[in-house]
């Protein structure tokens, strides 16, 4: 089983008609990752705190329909976090968040993960918003210590980070507990570090997404592999990076033996490309790949 920890929120996605209208869509990096894993056929559980409001109910309905295990989900009466993306002409998105007093940031450390858990993925807002961020840090340290494969996607949202230097320091402190660091070119530029330094701190691999240019991985063993992106008609890029997370974990935890990184990256690029052809975070099903 792959466990995905982090926020579930509602993206208020702009639509063409009527002008100025916003369409509520399920979102949040970890939520999208869990949804994508379920659609790809992985054994996956979501670990978060979700509101009991109408948005929270719809979020869990979406995961349940994808076959995601919800036994680790905590519930609370607080409202659901809202994110308002603005789309650039190329389909990329920037976000404004409404997080004050919301349910997902009140996540507490669960006593144990299921016995069959083999991997843990964390990322995005859940790594920033307290007190939940500290609980996810404790979860990361505990499960890495038990030998689980851990993936971290910082998925930087500057609007949520009041102290950039403190966040960068915290990012570095997490790396000894991370097996796979996945980040975008924009994340890497904001963090300001070097791949070699990140690898030396702990991860066995660093995967960089480069938008339409594809993906690159560097491993601690000294290997480097790249694959190109697929040319598709882009509606928006919401959820594309989260789909990459899911595809990486699905391939890396589902096959024994040495990692065939070119194949893993090509699979992730195909999955992300499908997501980009749809409005909002709508990752593909296994049959579509």
PDB file of C-alpha atoms in Angstrom:
ATOM      1  CA  UNK A   1       0.000   0.000   0.000  1.00  0.00           C
ATOM      2  CA  UNK A   2       1.047   3.577  -0.764  1.00  0.00           C
ATOM      3  CA  UNK A   3      -0.032   6.177   1.820  1.00  0.00           C
ATOM      4  CA  UNK A   4      -0.459   9.776   0.693  1.00  0.00           C
ATOM      5  CA  UNK A   5      -0.530  12.411   3.433  1.00  0.00           C
ATOM      6  CA  UNK A   6      -1.576  16.032   3.110  1.00  0.00           C
ATOM      7  CA  UNK A   7      -4.335  18.455   2.330  1.00  0.00           C
ATOM      8  CA  UNK A   8      -7.585  18.005   0.458  1.00  0.00           C
ATOM      9  CA  UNK A   9      -9.029  21.321  -0.699  1.00  0.00           C
ATOM     10  CA  UNK A  10     -11.308  22.901  -3.268  1.00  0.00           C
ATOM     11  CA  UNK A  11      -9.865  24.667  -6.310  1.00  0.00           C
ATOM     12  CA  UNK A  12     -12.174  27.454  -7.525  1.00  0.00           C
ATOM     13  CA  UNK A  13     -11.230  27.198 -11.206  1.00  0.00           C
ATOM     14  CA  UNK A  14     -12.037  30.119 -13.562  1.00  0.00           C
ATOM     15  CA  UNK A  15     -14.381  29.251 -16.421  1.00  0.00           C
ATOM     16  CA  UNK A  16     -15.058  31.120 -19.658  1.00  0.00           C
ATOM     17  CA  UNK A  17     -18.796  31.502 -19.230  1.00  0.00           C
ATOM     18  CA  UNK A  18     -20.260  33.375 -17.513  1.00  0.00           C
ATOM     19  CA  UNK A  19     -17.375  35.848 -17.178  1.00  0.00           C
ATOM     20  CA  UNK A  20     -15.790  35.827 -13.734  1.00  0.00           C
ATOM     21  CA  UNK A  21     -17.416  32.547 -12.689  1.00  0.00           C
ATOM     22  CA  UNK A  22     -15.491  30.006 -10.614  1.00  0.00           C
ATOM     23  CA  UNK A  23     -16.104  26.261 -10.768  1.00  0.00           C
ATOM     24  CA  UNK A  24     -15.425  24.264  -7.564  1.00  0.00           C
ATOM     25  CA  UNK A  25     -13.126  21.325  -8.295  1.00  0.00           C
ATOM     26  CA  UNK A  26     -11.478  18.875  -5.864  1.00  0.00           C
ATOM     27  CA  UNK A  27      -7.786  19.559  -5.382  1.00  0.00           C
ATOM     28  CA  UNK A  28      -4.722  19.813  -3.199  1.00  0.00           C
ATOM     29  CA  UNK A  29      -1.430  18.218  -4.225  1.00  0.00           C
ATOM     30  CA  UNK A  30      -1.699  15.184  -1.918  1.00  0.00           C
ATOM     31  CA  UNK A  31      -5.388  14.705  -2.720  1.00  0.00           C
ATOM     32  CA  UNK A  32      -4.627  14.740  -6.448  1.00  0.00           C
ATOM     33  CA  UNK A  33      -1.758  12.302  -5.933  1.00  0.00           C
ATOM     34  CA  UNK A  34      -3.976   9.856  -4.037  1.00  0.00           C
ATOM     35  CA  UNK A  35      -6.724  10.197  -6.651  1.00  0.00           C
ATOM     36  CA  UNK A  36      -4.257   9.554  -9.471  1.00  0.00           C
ATOM     37  CA  UNK A  37      -2.835   6.493  -7.719  1.00  0.00           C
ATOM     38  CA  UNK A  38      -6.315   5.077  -7.265  1.00  0.00           C
ATOM     39  CA  UNK A  39      -7.160   5.638 -10.916  1.00  0.00           C
ATOM     40  CA  UNK A  40      -3.913   3.964 -11.960  1.00  0.00           C
ATOM     41  CA  UNK A  41      -4.916   0.881  -9.989  1.00  0.00           C
ATOM     42  CA  UNK A  42      -2.544   1.213  -7.034  1.00  0.00           C
ATOM     43  CA  UNK A  43      -3.359   0.093  -3.504  1.00  0.00           C
ATOM     44  CA  UNK A  44      -3.474   3.554  -1.889  1.00  0.00           C
ATOM     45  CA  UNK A  45      -4.709   5.188   1.320  1.00  0.00           C
ATOM     46  CA  UNK A  46      -5.242   8.893   2.029  1.00  0.00           C
ATOM     47  CA  UNK A  47      -4.036  10.264   5.377  1.00  0.00           C
ATOM     48  CA  UNK A  48      -5.418  13.704   6.218  1.00  0.00           C
ATOM     49  CA  UNK A  49      -8.022  15.693   8.151  1.00  0.00           C
ATOM     50  CA  UNK A  50     -11.076  16.528   6.046  1.00  0.00           C
ATOM     51  CA  UNK A  51     -13.997  18.793   6.839  1.00  0.00           C
ATOM     52  CA  UNK A  52     -17.484  17.428   7.457  1.00  0.00           C
ATOM     53  CA  UNK A  53     -18.905  20.267   5.321  1.00  0.00           C
ATOM     54  CA  UNK A  54     -20.325  19.691   1.841  1.00  0.00           C
ATOM     55  CA  UNK A  55     -16.978  20.229   0.153  1.00  0.00           C
ATOM     56  CA  UNK A  56     -15.362  17.690   2.465  1.00  0.00           C
ATOM     57  CA  UNK A  57     -18.059  15.136   1.678  1.00  0.00           C
ATOM     58  CA  UNK A  58     -17.530  15.621  -2.060  1.00  0.00           C
ATOM     59  CA  UNK A  59     -13.742  15.328  -1.683  1.00  0.00           C
ATOM     60  CA  UNK A  60     -14.035  11.959   0.023  1.00  0.00           C
ATOM     61  CA  UNK A  61     -16.636  10.806  -2.497  1.00  0.00           C
ATOM     62  CA  UNK A  62     -14.098  11.437  -5.257  1.00  0.00           C
ATOM     63  CA  UNK A  63     -11.419   9.402  -3.522  1.00  0.00           C
ATOM     64  CA  UNK A  64     -13.840   6.618  -2.695  1.00  0.00           C
ATOM     65  CA  UNK A  65     -14.891   6.385  -6.356  1.00  0.00           C
ATOM     66  CA  UNK A  66     -11.203   5.931  -7.286  1.00  0.00           C
ATOM     67  CA  UNK A  67     -10.799   3.070  -4.819  1.00  0.00           C
ATOM     68  CA  UNK A  68      -8.740   5.006  -2.263  1.00  0.00           C
ATOM     69  CA  UNK A  69      -8.707   3.650   1.316  1.00  0.00           C
ATOM     70  CA  UNK A  70     -10.101   6.320   3.675  1.00  0.00           C
ATOM     71  CA  UNK A  71      -9.465   4.574   6.998  1.00  0.00           C
ATOM     72  CA  UNK A  72      -6.694   7.061   7.918  1.00  0.00           C
ATOM     73  CA  UNK A  73      -8.815  10.159   7.243  1.00  0.00           C
ATOM     74  CA  UNK A  74      -9.606  12.317  10.277  1.00  0.00           C
ATOM     75  CA  UNK A  75     -12.777  14.451  10.200  1.00  0.00           C
ATOM     76  CA  UNK A  76     -13.580  17.845  11.714  1.00  0.00           C
ATOM     77  CA  UNK A  77     -16.281  20.548  11.563  1.00  0.00           C
ATOM     78  CA  UNK A  78     -13.860  23.243  10.412  1.00  0.00           C
ATOM     79  CA  UNK A  79     -14.309  24.543   6.837  1.00  0.00           C
ATOM     80  CA  UNK A  80     -12.509  23.159   3.798  1.00  0.00           C
ATOM     81  CA  UNK A  81      -9.476  25.056   2.511  1.00  0.00           C
ATOM     82  CA  UNK A  82     -10.138  26.982  -0.718  1.00  0.00           C
ATOM     83  CA  UNK A  83      -7.613  27.742  -3.465  1.00  0.00           C
ATOM     84  CA  UNK A  84      -8.259  30.204  -6.272  1.00  0.00           C
ATOM     85  CA  UNK A  85      -5.977  29.594  -9.248  1.00  0.00           C
ATOM     86  CA  UNK A  86      -5.332  32.161 -11.942  1.00  0.00           C
ATOM     87  CA  UNK A  87      -4.347  30.719 -15.302  1.00  0.00           C
ATOM     88  CA  UNK A  88      -1.624  32.086 -17.572  1.00  0.00           C
ATOM     89  CA  UNK A  89      -1.967  31.812 -21.384  1.00  0.00           C
ATOM     90  CA  UNK A  90       0.208  28.655 -21.362  1.00  0.00           C
ATOM     91  CA  UNK A  91      -2.143  26.964 -18.852  1.00  0.00           C
ATOM     92  CA  UNK A  92       0.150  27.322 -15.825  1.00  0.00           C
ATOM     93  CA  UNK A  93      -1.495  28.327 -12.554  1.00  0.00           C
ATOM     94  CA  UNK A  94      -0.776  30.641  -9.619  1.00  0.00           C
ATOM     95  CA  UNK A  95      -2.829  30.392  -6.427  1.00  0.00           C
ATOM     96  CA  UNK A  96      -4.453  32.422  -3.670  1.00  0.00           C
ATOM     97  CA  UNK A  97      -5.372  30.321  -0.613  1.00  0.00           C
ATOM     98  CA  UNK A  98      -8.013  30.665   2.101  1.00  0.00           C
ATOM     99  CA  UNK A  99      -6.663  28.550   4.969  1.00  0.00           C
ATOM    100  CA  UNK A 100      -7.551  30.275   8.237  1.00  0.00           C
ATOM    101  CA  UNK A 101      -9.111  27.800  10.675  1.00  0.00           C
ATOM    102  CA  UNK A 102      -9.561  25.078   8.052  1.00  0.00           C
ATOM    103  CA  UNK A 103      -9.773  21.368   8.746  1.00  0.00           C
ATOM    104  CA  UNK A 104      -6.707  20.024   6.941  1.00  0.00           C
ATOM    105  CA  UNK A 105      -4.201  22.114   8.896  1.00  0.00           C
ATOM    106  CA  UNK A 106      -5.403  20.523  12.180  1.00  0.00           C
ATOM    107  CA  UNK A 107      -4.158  17.048  11.207  1.00  0.00           C
ATOM    108  CA  UNK A 108      -2.664  15.031  14.081  1.00  0.00           C
ATOM    109  CA  UNK A 109      -0.161  12.166  13.962  1.00  0.00           C
ATOM    110  CA  UNK A 110      -1.963   8.809  13.507  1.00  0.00           C
ATOM    111  CA  UNK A 111      -0.923   5.993  15.865  1.00  0.00           C
ATOM    112  CA  UNK A 112       0.122   3.664  13.045  1.00  0.00           C
ATOM    113  CA  UNK A 113      -0.093   3.128   9.304  1.00  0.00           C
ATOM    114  CA  UNK A 114      -1.543  -0.096   7.889  1.00  0.00           C
ATOM    115  CA  UNK A 115       0.735  -3.130   8.145  1.00  0.00           C
ATOM    116  CA  UNK A 116       1.045  -3.372   4.371  1.00  0.00           C
ATOM    117  CA  UNK A 117       2.228   0.215   3.858  1.00  0.00           C
ATOM    118  CA  UNK A 118       5.355   0.345   1.685  1.00  0.00           C
ATOM    119  CA  UNK A 119       5.567   4.011   0.724  1.00  0.00           C
ATOM    120  CA  UNK A 120       4.580   7.444   2.025  1.00  0.00           C
ATOM    121  CA  UNK A 121       4.143  10.609  -0.044  1.00  0.00           C
ATOM    122  CA  UNK A 122       3.880  14.129   1.413  1.00  0.00           C
ATOM    123  CA  UNK A 123       3.767  17.606  -0.057  1.00  0.00           C
ATOM    124  CA  UNK A 124       2.419  21.096  -0.743  1.00  0.00           C
ATOM    125  CA  UNK A 125       0.416  23.087   1.844  1.00  0.00           C
ATOM    126  CA  UNK A 126       0.620  20.336   4.442  1.00  0.00           C
ATOM    127  CA  UNK A 127       4.369  20.968   4.740  1.00  0.00           C
ATOM    128  CA  UNK A 128       3.757  24.624   5.623  1.00  0.00           C
ATOM    129  CA  UNK A 129       0.570  25.131   7.645  1.00  0.00           C
ATOM    130  CA  UNK A 130       0.831  24.540  11.380  1.00  0.00           C
ATOM    131  CA  UNK A 131       0.086  22.690  13.546  1.00  0.00           C
ATOM    132  CA  UNK A 132      -0.423  20.012  10.902  1.00  0.00           C
ATOM    133  CA  UNK A 133       2.999  20.525   9.295  1.00  0.00           C
ATOM    134  CA  UNK A 134       4.739  19.374  12.472  1.00  0.00           C
ATOM    135  CA  UNK A 135       2.513  16.290  12.613  1.00  0.00           C
ATOM    136  CA  UNK A 136       3.418  15.419   9.017  1.00  0.00           C
ATOM    137  CA  UNK A 137       7.099  15.922   9.861  1.00  0.00           C
ATOM    138  CA  UNK A 138       6.723  13.433  12.714  1.00  0.00           C
ATOM    139  CA  UNK A 139       4.973  11.009  10.361  1.00  0.00           C
ATOM    140  CA  UNK A 140       7.780  11.341   7.801  1.00  0.00           C
ATOM    141  CA  UNK A 141      10.498  10.686  10.384  1.00  0.00           C
ATOM    142  CA  UNK A 142       8.666   7.728  11.927  1.00  0.00           C
ATOM    143  CA  UNK A 143       7.877   5.954   8.666  1.00  0.00           C
ATOM    144  CA  UNK A 144      11.290   6.600   7.102  1.00  0.00           C
ATOM    145  CA  UNK A 145      12.769   5.072  10.249  1.00  0.00           C
ATOM    146  CA  UNK A 146      10.616   1.985   9.672  1.00  0.00           C
ATOM    147  CA  UNK A 147      12.050   1.593   6.176  1.00  0.00           C
ATOM    148  CA  UNK A 148       9.209   2.934   4.032  1.00  0.00           C
ATOM    149  CA  UNK A 149      10.016   4.548   0.696  1.00  0.00           C
ATOM    150  CA  UNK A 150       9.246   8.245   1.155  1.00  0.00           C
ATOM    151  CA  UNK A 151       8.504  10.793  -1.564  1.00  0.00           C
ATOM    152  CA  UNK A 152       8.405  14.526  -0.895  1.00  0.00           C
ATOM    153  CA  UNK A 153       7.062  17.108  -3.326  1.00  0.00           C
ATOM    154  CA  UNK A 154       7.572  20.599  -1.839  1.00  0.00           C
ATOM    155  CA  UNK A 155       5.297  22.115  -4.544  1.00  0.00           C
ATOM    156  CA  UNK A 156       6.186  25.596  -3.325  1.00  0.00           C
ATOM    157  CA  UNK A 157       3.316  28.053  -2.812  1.00  0.00           C
ATOM    158  CA  UNK A 158       5.089  31.336  -1.866  1.00  0.00           C
ATOM    159  CA  UNK A 159       1.831  32.981  -0.777  1.00  0.00           C
ATOM    160  CA  UNK A 160       1.635  30.488   2.108  1.00  0.00           C
ATOM    161  CA  UNK A 161       5.242  30.878   3.311  1.00  0.00           C
ATOM    162  CA  UNK A 162       5.755  33.864   5.650  1.00  0.00           C
ATOM    163  CA  UNK A 163       9.487  33.199   6.218  1.00  0.00           C
ATOM    164  CA  UNK A 164      11.275  31.865   3.140  1.00  0.00           C
ATOM    165  CA  UNK A 165      14.611  31.269   4.876  1.00  0.00           C
ATOM    166  CA  UNK A 166      12.973  29.297   7.696  1.00  0.00           C
ATOM    167  CA  UNK A 167      11.139  27.171   5.138  1.00  0.00           C
ATOM    168  CA  UNK A 168      14.366  26.458   3.233  1.00  0.00           C
ATOM    169  CA  UNK A 169      16.066  25.387   6.452  1.00  0.00           C
ATOM    170  CA  UNK A 170      13.148  23.101   7.289  1.00  0.00           C
ATOM    171  CA  UNK A 171      13.257  21.638   3.786  1.00  0.00           C
ATOM    172  CA  UNK A 172      16.901  20.675   4.284  1.00  0.00           C
ATOM    173  CA  UNK A 173      16.146  19.091   7.668  1.00  0.00           C
ATOM    174  CA  UNK A 174      13.560  16.860   6.017  1.00  0.00           C
ATOM    175  CA  UNK A 175      15.885  15.508   3.334  1.00  0.00           C
ATOM    176  CA  UNK A 176      17.604  12.818   5.476  1.00  0.00           C
ATOM    177  CA  UNK A 177      14.182  11.176   5.801  1.00  0.00           C
ATOM    178  CA  UNK A 178      13.282  11.388   2.075  1.00  0.00           C
ATOM    179  CA  UNK A 179      13.894   8.607  -0.465  1.00  0.00           C
ATOM    180  CA  UNK A 180      12.687  10.469  -3.565  1.00  0.00           C
ATOM    181  CA  UNK A 181      12.636  14.238  -3.897  1.00  0.00           C
ATOM    182  CA  UNK A 182      10.396  15.378  -6.723  1.00  0.00           C
ATOM    183  CA  UNK A 183      10.161  19.053  -7.589  1.00  0.00           C
ATOM    184  CA  UNK A 184       9.581  21.431 -10.476  1.00  0.00           C
ATOM    185  CA  UNK A 185      12.079  23.799 -12.048  1.00  0.00           C
ATOM    186  CA  UNK A 186      10.216  26.643 -10.329  1.00  0.00           C
ATOM    187  CA  UNK A 187      10.500  24.892  -6.953  1.00  0.00           C
ATOM    188  CA  UNK A 188      14.215  24.322  -7.465  1.00  0.00           C
ATOM    189  CA  UNK A 189      14.813  27.964  -8.381  1.00  0.00           C
ATOM    190  CA  UNK A 190      12.866  29.181  -5.322  1.00  0.00           C
ATOM    191  CA  UNK A 191      14.689  26.816  -2.964  1.00  0.00           C
ATOM    192  CA  UNK A 192      18.012  27.913  -4.395  1.00  0.00           C
ATOM    193  CA  UNK A 193      19.903  24.672  -3.794  1.00  0.00           C
ATOM    194  CA  UNK A 194      21.848  22.211  -5.931  1.00  0.00           C
ATOM    195  CA  UNK A 195      20.815  18.687  -6.866  1.00  0.00           C
ATOM    196  CA  UNK A 196      24.178  17.308  -5.722  1.00  0.00           C
ATOM    197  CA  UNK A 197      23.718  18.819  -2.272  1.00  0.00           C
ATOM    198  CA  UNK A 198      20.168  17.451  -1.978  1.00  0.00           C
ATOM    199  CA  UNK A 199      21.330  13.962  -2.940  1.00  0.00           C
ATOM    200  CA  UNK A 200      24.153  14.127  -0.428  1.00  0.00           C
ATOM    201  CA  UNK A 201      21.640  15.013   2.298  1.00  0.00           C
ATOM    202  CA  UNK A 202      19.665  11.785   1.946  1.00  0.00           C
ATOM    203  CA  UNK A 203      17.447  11.104  -1.094  1.00  0.00           C
ATOM    204  CA  UNK A 204      18.391   8.274  -3.418  1.00  0.00           C
ATOM    205  CA  UNK A 205      16.922  10.173  -6.371  1.00  0.00           C
ATOM    206  CA  UNK A 206      15.877  13.704  -7.336  1.00  0.00           C
ATOM    207  CA  UNK A 207      13.252  14.024 -10.070  1.00  0.00           C
ATOM    208  CA  UNK A 208      12.841  17.418 -11.749  1.00  0.00           C
ATOM    209  CA  UNK A 209       9.793  18.276 -13.844  1.00  0.00           C
ATOM    210  CA  UNK A 210      10.485  20.719 -16.670  1.00  0.00           C
ATOM    211  CA  UNK A 211       7.000  21.432 -17.993  1.00  0.00           C
ATOM    212  CA  UNK A 212       6.658  20.656 -21.669  1.00  0.00           C
ATOM    213  CA  UNK A 213      10.370  19.833 -21.850  1.00  0.00           C
ATOM    214  CA  UNK A 214       9.868  16.630 -19.859  1.00  0.00           C
ATOM    215  CA  UNK A 215      11.482  15.133 -16.758  1.00  0.00           C
ATOM    216  CA  UNK A 216      15.014  14.482 -15.494  1.00  0.00           C
ATOM    217  CA  UNK A 217      16.242  12.258 -12.662  1.00  0.00           C
ATOM    218  CA  UNK A 218      19.580  12.262 -10.875  1.00  0.00           C
ATOM    219  CA  UNK A 219      20.453   9.371  -8.576  1.00  0.00           C
ATOM    220  CA  UNK A 220      22.871   9.121  -5.673  1.00  0.00           C
ATOM    221  CA  UNK A 221      24.656   6.410  -7.655  1.00  0.00           C
ATOM    222  CA  UNK A 222      25.600   9.042 -10.237  1.00  0.00           C
ATOM    223  CA  UNK A 223      23.113   8.250 -12.993  1.00  0.00           C
ATOM    224  CA  UNK A 224      21.189  10.912 -14.913  1.00  0.00           C
ATOM    225  CA  UNK A 225      18.258  10.252 -17.252  1.00  0.00           C
ATOM    226  CA  UNK A 226      15.860  12.553 -19.110  1.00  0.00           C
ATOM    227  CA  UNK A 227      12.714  12.017 -21.153  1.00  0.00           C
ATOM    228  CA  UNK A 228      10.909  14.602 -23.298  1.00  0.00           C
ATOM    229  CA  UNK A 229       7.415  15.838 -22.630  1.00  0.00           C
ATOM    230  CA  UNK A 230       4.533  14.828 -24.878  1.00  0.00           C
ATOM    231  CA  UNK A 231       2.997  17.437 -27.155  1.00  0.00           C
ATOM    232  CA  UNK A 232      -0.700  17.748 -26.281  1.00  0.00           C
ATOM    233  CA  UNK A 233      -3.317  20.505 -26.430  1.00  0.00           C
ATOM    234  CA  UNK A 234      -2.958  22.030 -22.953  1.00  0.00           C
ATOM    235  CA  UNK A 235      -6.138  23.144 -21.190  1.00  0.00           C
ATOM    236  CA  UNK A 236      -4.311  23.795 -17.917  1.00  0.00           C
ATOM    237  CA  UNK A 237      -1.500  22.242 -15.889  1.00  0.00           C
ATOM    238  CA  UNK A 238      -3.423  21.862 -12.613  1.00  0.00           C
ATOM    239  CA  UNK A 239      -2.582  18.486 -11.095  1.00  0.00           C
ATOM    240  CA  UNK A 240       0.090  17.565 -13.635  1.00  0.00           C
ATOM    241  CA  UNK A 241       2.902  17.471 -11.077  1.00  0.00           C
ATOM    242  CA  UNK A 242       0.709  15.509  -8.668  1.00  0.00           C
ATOM    243  CA  UNK A 243       0.067  12.974 -11.420  1.00  0.00           C
ATOM    244  CA  UNK A 244       3.838  12.645 -11.838  1.00  0.00           C
ATOM    245  CA  UNK A 245       4.087  11.828  -8.116  1.00  0.00           C
ATOM    246  CA  UNK A 246       1.489   9.096  -8.495  1.00  0.00           C
ATOM    247  CA  UNK A 247       3.038   7.611 -11.622  1.00  0.00           C
ATOM    248  CA  UNK A 248       6.501   7.540 -10.031  1.00  0.00           C
ATOM    249  CA  UNK A 249       5.257   5.789  -6.897  1.00  0.00           C
ATOM    250  CA  UNK A 250       3.092   3.363  -8.860  1.00  0.00           C
ATOM    251  CA  UNK A 251       6.058   2.246 -10.953  1.00  0.00           C
ATOM    252  CA  UNK A 252       8.718   2.359  -8.236  1.00  0.00           C
ATOM    253  CA  UNK A 253       6.782   0.384  -5.623  1.00  0.00           C
ATOM    254  CA  UNK A 254       5.149  -2.076  -7.982  1.00  0.00           C
ATOM    255  CA  UNK A 255       8.182  -3.700  -9.582  1.00  0.00           C
ATOM    256  CA  UNK A 256      11.080  -5.607  -8.001  1.00  0.00           C
ATOM    257  CA  UNK A 257      14.676  -5.284  -9.099  1.00  0.00           C
ATOM    258  CA  UNK A 258      16.703  -2.306 -10.375  1.00  0.00           C
ATOM    259  CA  UNK A 259      14.781   0.811 -11.358  1.00  0.00           C
ATOM    260  CA  UNK A 260      14.384   1.346 -15.106  1.00  0.00           C
ATOM    261  CA  UNK A 261      14.384   5.125 -14.799  1.00  0.00           C
ATOM    262  CA  UNK A 262      13.804   5.940 -18.506  1.00  0.00           C
ATOM    263  CA  UNK A 263      10.682   3.751 -18.468  1.00  0.00           C
ATOM    264  CA  UNK A 264       9.471   5.196 -15.152  1.00  0.00           C
ATOM    265  CA  UNK A 265       9.938   8.771 -16.360  1.00  0.00           C
ATOM    266  CA  UNK A 266       8.278   8.072 -19.714  1.00  0.00           C
ATOM    267  CA  UNK A 267       5.255   6.609 -17.907  1.00  0.00           C
ATOM    268  CA  UNK A 268       5.054   9.678 -15.665  1.00  0.00           C
ATOM    269  CA  UNK A 269       5.330  12.012 -18.662  1.00  0.00           C
ATOM    270  CA  UNK A 270       2.448  10.232 -20.427  1.00  0.00           C
ATOM    271  CA  UNK A 271       0.247  10.399 -17.345  1.00  0.00           C
ATOM    272  CA  UNK A 272       0.953  14.098 -16.777  1.00  0.00           C
ATOM    273  CA  UNK A 273       0.276  14.895 -20.425  1.00  0.00           C
ATOM    274  CA  UNK A 274      -3.219  13.417 -20.196  1.00  0.00           C
ATOM    275  CA  UNK A 275      -3.933  15.517 -17.093  1.00  0.00           C
ATOM    276  CA  UNK A 276      -2.922  18.678 -18.958  1.00  0.00           C
ATOM    277  CA  UNK A 277      -5.590  18.072 -21.615  1.00  0.00           C
ATOM    278  CA  UNK A 278      -8.374  18.466 -19.031  1.00  0.00           C
ATOM    279  CA  UNK A 279      -9.660  21.342 -16.913  1.00  0.00           C
ATOM    280  CA  UNK A 280      -8.690  21.059 -13.259  1.00  0.00           C
ATOM    281  CA  UNK A 281      -6.944  18.071 -11.708  1.00  0.00           C
ATOM    282  CA  UNK A 282      -8.318  15.102 -13.655  1.00  0.00           C
ATOM    283  CA  UNK A 283      -5.601  12.429 -13.719  1.00  0.00           C
ATOM    284  CA  UNK A 284      -5.887   9.491 -16.113  1.00  0.00           C
ATOM    285  CA  UNK A 285      -7.105   5.966 -15.503  1.00  0.00           C
ATOM    286  CA  UNK A 286      -4.742   3.073 -16.185  1.00  0.00           C
ATOM    287  CA  UNK A 287      -6.544   2.161 -19.392  1.00  0.00           C
ATOM    288  CA  UNK A 288      -5.904   5.597 -20.852  1.00  0.00           C
ATOM    289  CA  UNK A 289      -2.146   5.044 -20.752  1.00  0.00           C
TER     290      UNK A 289
END
